[in-house]
XYZ file of C-alpha atoms in Angstrom:
309
model
C 0.000 0.000 0.000
C 1.462 3.368 -1.009
C 0.769 5.980 1.671
C 2.873 8.603 -0.124
C 0.534 9.017 -3.108
C -2.990 10.428 -3.269
C -4.803 10.195 -6.591
C -6.067 13.671 -7.439
C -9.320 13.522 -9.389
C -9.288 16.937 -11.076
C -8.120 15.456 -14.429
C -10.947 12.923 -14.591
C -13.497 15.738 -14.243
C -12.711 16.663 -17.855
C -12.898 20.426 -17.380
C -9.369 21.327 -18.508
C -8.109 17.890 -19.531
C -8.723 16.946 -23.148
C -10.262 13.601 -24.154
C -11.524 12.378 -20.783
C -14.130 9.612 -20.848
C -16.189 8.265 -17.973
C -15.041 4.722 -18.769
C -11.354 5.662 -18.624
C -11.886 7.731 -15.495
C -13.386 4.817 -13.579
C -10.741 2.441 -14.945
C -8.034 4.876 -13.767
C -9.365 4.791 -10.218
C -9.398 0.987 -10.309
C -5.836 0.950 -11.673
C -4.740 3.157 -8.777
C -6.391 0.828 -6.263
C -4.747 -2.196 -7.907
C -1.414 -0.348 -7.582
C -1.871 0.036 -3.829
C -3.115 3.635 -3.746
C -5.804 4.079 -1.125
C -6.288 7.842 -0.842
C -8.384 9.857 -3.294
C -8.842 13.624 -3.514
C -12.017 15.093 -4.974
C -13.969 18.351 -4.686
C -17.461 19.690 -5.178
C -16.152 21.785 -8.089
C -14.326 18.959 -9.870
C -16.592 18.929 -12.902
C -19.416 21.185 -13.993
C -21.862 18.541 -12.757
C -19.690 16.896 -10.115
C -18.151 14.397 -12.542
C -15.188 13.539 -10.294
C -17.462 12.761 -7.338
C -19.802 10.660 -9.447
C -17.010 8.691 -11.115
C -15.318 8.033 -7.787
C -18.604 6.754 -6.410
C -19.092 4.465 -9.406
C -15.610 3.008 -8.931
C -16.156 2.420 -5.220
C -19.291 0.376 -5.886
C -17.171 -2.266 -7.619
C -14.929 -2.919 -4.590
C -15.160 -5.759 -2.124
C -15.813 -4.823 1.486
C -12.254 -5.259 2.740
C -10.748 -3.058 0.043
C -13.468 -0.434 0.418
C -12.684 -0.173 4.126
C -9.104 0.788 3.263
C -10.106 3.692 1.017
C -9.741 7.238 2.371
C -11.577 10.085 0.663
C -10.555 13.716 0.847
C -13.301 16.142 -0.128
C -13.194 19.895 -0.654
C -15.833 22.616 -0.602
C -15.495 26.357 -1.052
C -15.337 26.534 -4.835
C -18.317 26.258 -7.147
C -19.436 27.341 -10.602
C -21.411 30.507 -11.125
C -24.231 30.908 -13.614
C -21.652 32.035 -16.189
C -19.789 28.716 -15.853
C -16.783 30.329 -14.181
C -15.379 28.695 -11.056
C -15.349 31.006 -8.052
C -14.567 30.903 -4.357
C -17.562 30.748 -2.030
C -16.838 30.315 1.657
C -20.308 31.166 2.947
C -21.201 28.691 5.707
C -24.591 27.864 4.191
C -23.046 27.118 0.803
C -20.292 24.964 2.298
C -22.845 22.819 4.109
C -25.062 22.335 1.046
C -22.122 21.570 -1.245
C -20.646 19.062 1.217
C -24.009 17.301 1.475
C -24.312 17.155 -2.303
C -20.742 15.945 -2.761
C -21.319 13.103 -0.301
C -24.535 12.211 -2.107
C -22.782 12.127 -5.477
C -20.087 9.792 -4.171
C -22.557 7.658 -2.270
C -20.908 7.904 1.140
C -21.919 9.345 4.494
C -18.626 10.764 5.731
C -15.372 12.209 4.364
C -12.173 11.019 5.942
C -10.969 14.614 5.570
C -13.045 17.597 4.424
C -11.175 20.738 3.411
C -11.918 24.354 2.660
C -10.854 24.476 -0.992
C -9.847 28.160 -1.078
C -10.119 31.108 1.252
C -12.957 33.452 0.247
C -11.799 37.051 0.665
C -15.417 38.094 1.181
C -16.021 35.723 4.107
C -14.013 35.539 7.360
C -12.156 32.242 7.365
C -13.390 31.651 10.905
C -16.963 31.551 9.567
C -15.974 28.971 6.935
C -14.160 26.950 9.592
C -17.288 27.005 11.762
C -19.295 25.430 8.928
C -16.767 22.615 8.560
C -16.795 22.121 12.315
C -20.573 21.730 12.223
C -20.275 19.163 9.410
C -17.763 17.222 11.461
C -20.085 17.334 14.485
C -22.871 15.936 12.280
C -20.667 12.968 11.395
C -20.038 14.054 7.805
C -16.271 14.414 8.204
C -13.790 12.705 10.491
C -11.444 15.690 10.393
C -11.061 18.978 8.520
C -8.395 21.171 6.965
C -7.722 24.046 4.570
C -6.117 24.388 1.140
C -4.237 27.267 -0.439
C -3.981 29.225 2.798
C -1.168 31.244 4.319
C 0.155 30.199 7.747
C -1.786 33.121 9.233
C -5.003 31.945 7.582
C -4.356 28.379 8.738
C -3.960 29.672 12.296
C -7.245 31.603 12.066
C -8.976 28.464 10.788
C -7.439 26.436 13.629
C -8.720 28.937 16.193
C -12.199 27.559 15.456
C -11.573 23.877 14.726
C -8.408 21.731 14.711
C -6.734 21.922 11.301
C -5.587 18.401 10.496
C -4.286 18.932 6.952
C -3.293 21.516 4.387
C -2.846 21.380 0.621
C -0.372 23.564 -1.252
C 1.693 23.446 -4.471
C 5.216 22.042 -4.483
C 7.587 20.884 -7.167
C 11.262 21.232 -7.945
C 10.660 24.405 -9.934
C 8.437 26.019 -7.292
C 9.692 25.465 -3.758
C 8.460 28.474 -1.761
C 5.972 26.367 0.202
C 8.775 24.367 1.848
C 9.848 27.270 4.044
C 6.363 28.718 4.391
C 3.144 26.654 4.420
C 4.784 23.231 4.809
C 7.164 24.309 7.573
C 4.246 25.885 9.423
C 2.126 22.749 9.049
C 4.958 20.575 10.351
C 5.340 22.838 13.373
C 1.652 22.329 14.183
C 1.562 18.568 13.556
C -0.594 19.028 10.470
C -0.518 16.850 7.354
C 0.870 18.608 4.268
C -0.428 17.241 0.976
C 1.259 18.788 -2.039
C -0.015 19.188 -5.587
C 1.512 20.288 -8.917
C 4.368 17.868 -8.198
C 4.655 17.329 -11.973
C 3.821 20.964 -12.810
C 1.014 20.063 -15.192
C 3.103 17.353 -16.839
C 6.228 19.427 -17.423
C 8.193 17.486 -14.794
C 6.963 14.162 -16.167
C 9.500 14.526 -18.970
C 7.020 13.899 -21.769
C 6.482 17.454 -23.000
C 9.163 18.347 -25.519
C 10.499 21.845 -26.205
C 8.567 22.087 -29.476
C 5.334 20.589 -28.105
C 2.187 22.315 -29.377
C -0.722 22.103 -26.959
C -4.160 21.179 -28.233
C -6.818 23.842 -28.495
C -8.556 24.236 -25.148
C -5.557 23.041 -23.098
C -5.072 25.550 -20.279
C -1.392 24.869 -19.635
C 0.065 27.471 -22.025
C -1.546 30.145 -19.822
C 0.781 29.318 -16.920
C 3.964 31.478 -16.775
C 6.114 28.373 -16.288
C 5.172 27.278 -19.823
C 6.259 30.570 -21.383
C 9.521 32.001 -22.665
C 12.685 31.742 -20.599
C 10.903 29.982 -17.720
C 9.923 27.112 -20.001
C 13.407 26.886 -21.526
C 14.940 26.729 -18.050
C 12.463 24.018 -17.060
C 13.356 21.921 -20.108
C 17.053 22.238 -19.229
C 16.227 20.851 -15.788
C 14.125 18.038 -17.236
C 16.932 17.009 -19.590
C 19.185 16.448 -16.582
C 16.377 14.733 -14.660
C 16.153 12.234 -17.505
C 19.794 11.316 -16.947
C 19.283 10.781 -13.209
C 16.081 8.819 -13.851
C 17.877 6.512 -16.304
C 20.713 5.934 -13.814
C 18.265 5.021 -11.034
C 15.818 2.948 -13.084
C 12.950 5.390 -12.620
C 10.755 7.430 -14.912
C 11.140 11.213 -14.766
C 7.626 11.468 -13.301
C 8.459 8.958 -10.579
C 11.659 10.839 -9.759
C 9.895 14.225 -9.594
C 7.113 12.945 -7.344
C 9.554 11.032 -5.157
C 11.583 14.212 -4.679
C 8.458 16.014 -3.446
C 7.516 13.350 -0.890
C 11.138 13.269 0.309
C 10.934 16.862 1.545
C 10.667 17.524 5.305
C 7.071 18.020 6.401
C 5.469 16.576 3.267
C 2.994 13.807 4.099
C 1.946 12.779 0.596
C 1.746 13.995 -2.997
C -1.478 14.564 -4.911
C -0.960 13.225 -8.422
C -3.547 13.325 -11.192
C -4.301 10.884 -14.007
C -7.174 10.234 -16.383
C -6.015 7.049 -18.129
C -5.147 3.743 -16.409
C -1.709 3.458 -18.016
C -0.634 6.743 -16.405
C -0.661 5.107 -12.976
C 2.494 3.126 -13.786
C 4.587 6.303 -13.713
C 4.009 6.928 -10.024
C 2.710 3.725 -8.436
C 6.058 3.136 -6.668
C 6.904 6.765 -5.903
C 8.227 7.306 -2.392
C 11.093 8.895 -0.448
C 14.374 8.844 -2.364
C 17.646 7.348 -1.126
C 19.855 10.069 0.369
C 22.380 10.083 -2.477
C 19.700 10.437 -5.146
C 17.833 13.065 -3.148
C 21.036 15.085 -2.810
C 21.647 14.858 -6.556
C 18.135 16.031 -7.415
C 18.252 18.782 -4.772
C 21.409 20.166 -6.368
C 19.773 20.101 -9.782
C 16.586 21.816 -8.636
C 18.614 24.462 -6.788
C 19.420 25.955 -10.204
C 15.696 26.634 -10.728
C 15.131 28.538 -7.488
C 14.592 31.821 -9.330
C 11.957 30.404 -11.690
C 8.711 32.424 -11.896
C 5.629 30.977 -10.283
C 3.216 29.092 -12.519
């Protein structure tokens, strides 16, 4: 069982990922389970109609009782789609409660293992959002709660209302600010730190070439890391990662994810996939041997001035 990897279900929602099918999405979840992955991360806003929730629920129905008991589900509320189809933050307590209830209904479960505030709503005091999650936990709809994409100060304000058991924040070799900020703060307060963007939208998987042309509708070219000098610098890093990966018998994706989960304070990495064969790249990802970790650290140190993506 791989406790270092959480399957992130944003890709299978099909909002920004091209060519997603319901059949492949469900098969991907089963492939992850077969590979020993037992933690799954979804959200009310993963899909215009809750596709990630629904597909997770469909996959869970196929499991035997013993395997189902091992599965841990992380849910998130606090983002939803407006009437114009644009995703927005909404931390109003009433909305959080309704969206959590609907997300549970879509999945077909009664309780989240962890329920998180997806994003801080600047229009709503975070303490009010935390109160709503506390009430959901008291109603037996979440075993514990946490907050994503929050500063240490915001995490502390959240924790003043209800214990904050986990955070989510971005981390990869090209973007390391969270190590000395959010992750260090979480470690200090005995809080799980789950990191996403470990492959930086596929860039650190080593499969996007310098001359790659993204399909129409792909959102990745909008990120600064995929533009100009930042992208060239990233490709230089990836070229050297390929050499280390070959020497250690790993894929570049496995090496990049393993680096992330090797960092102090990191509990697990959220990794997305929407096709079953993609699971093979990270099914064995875990903390790196010291010598390899040192080698990758030295390589990523050259990217410390890369712009955020």
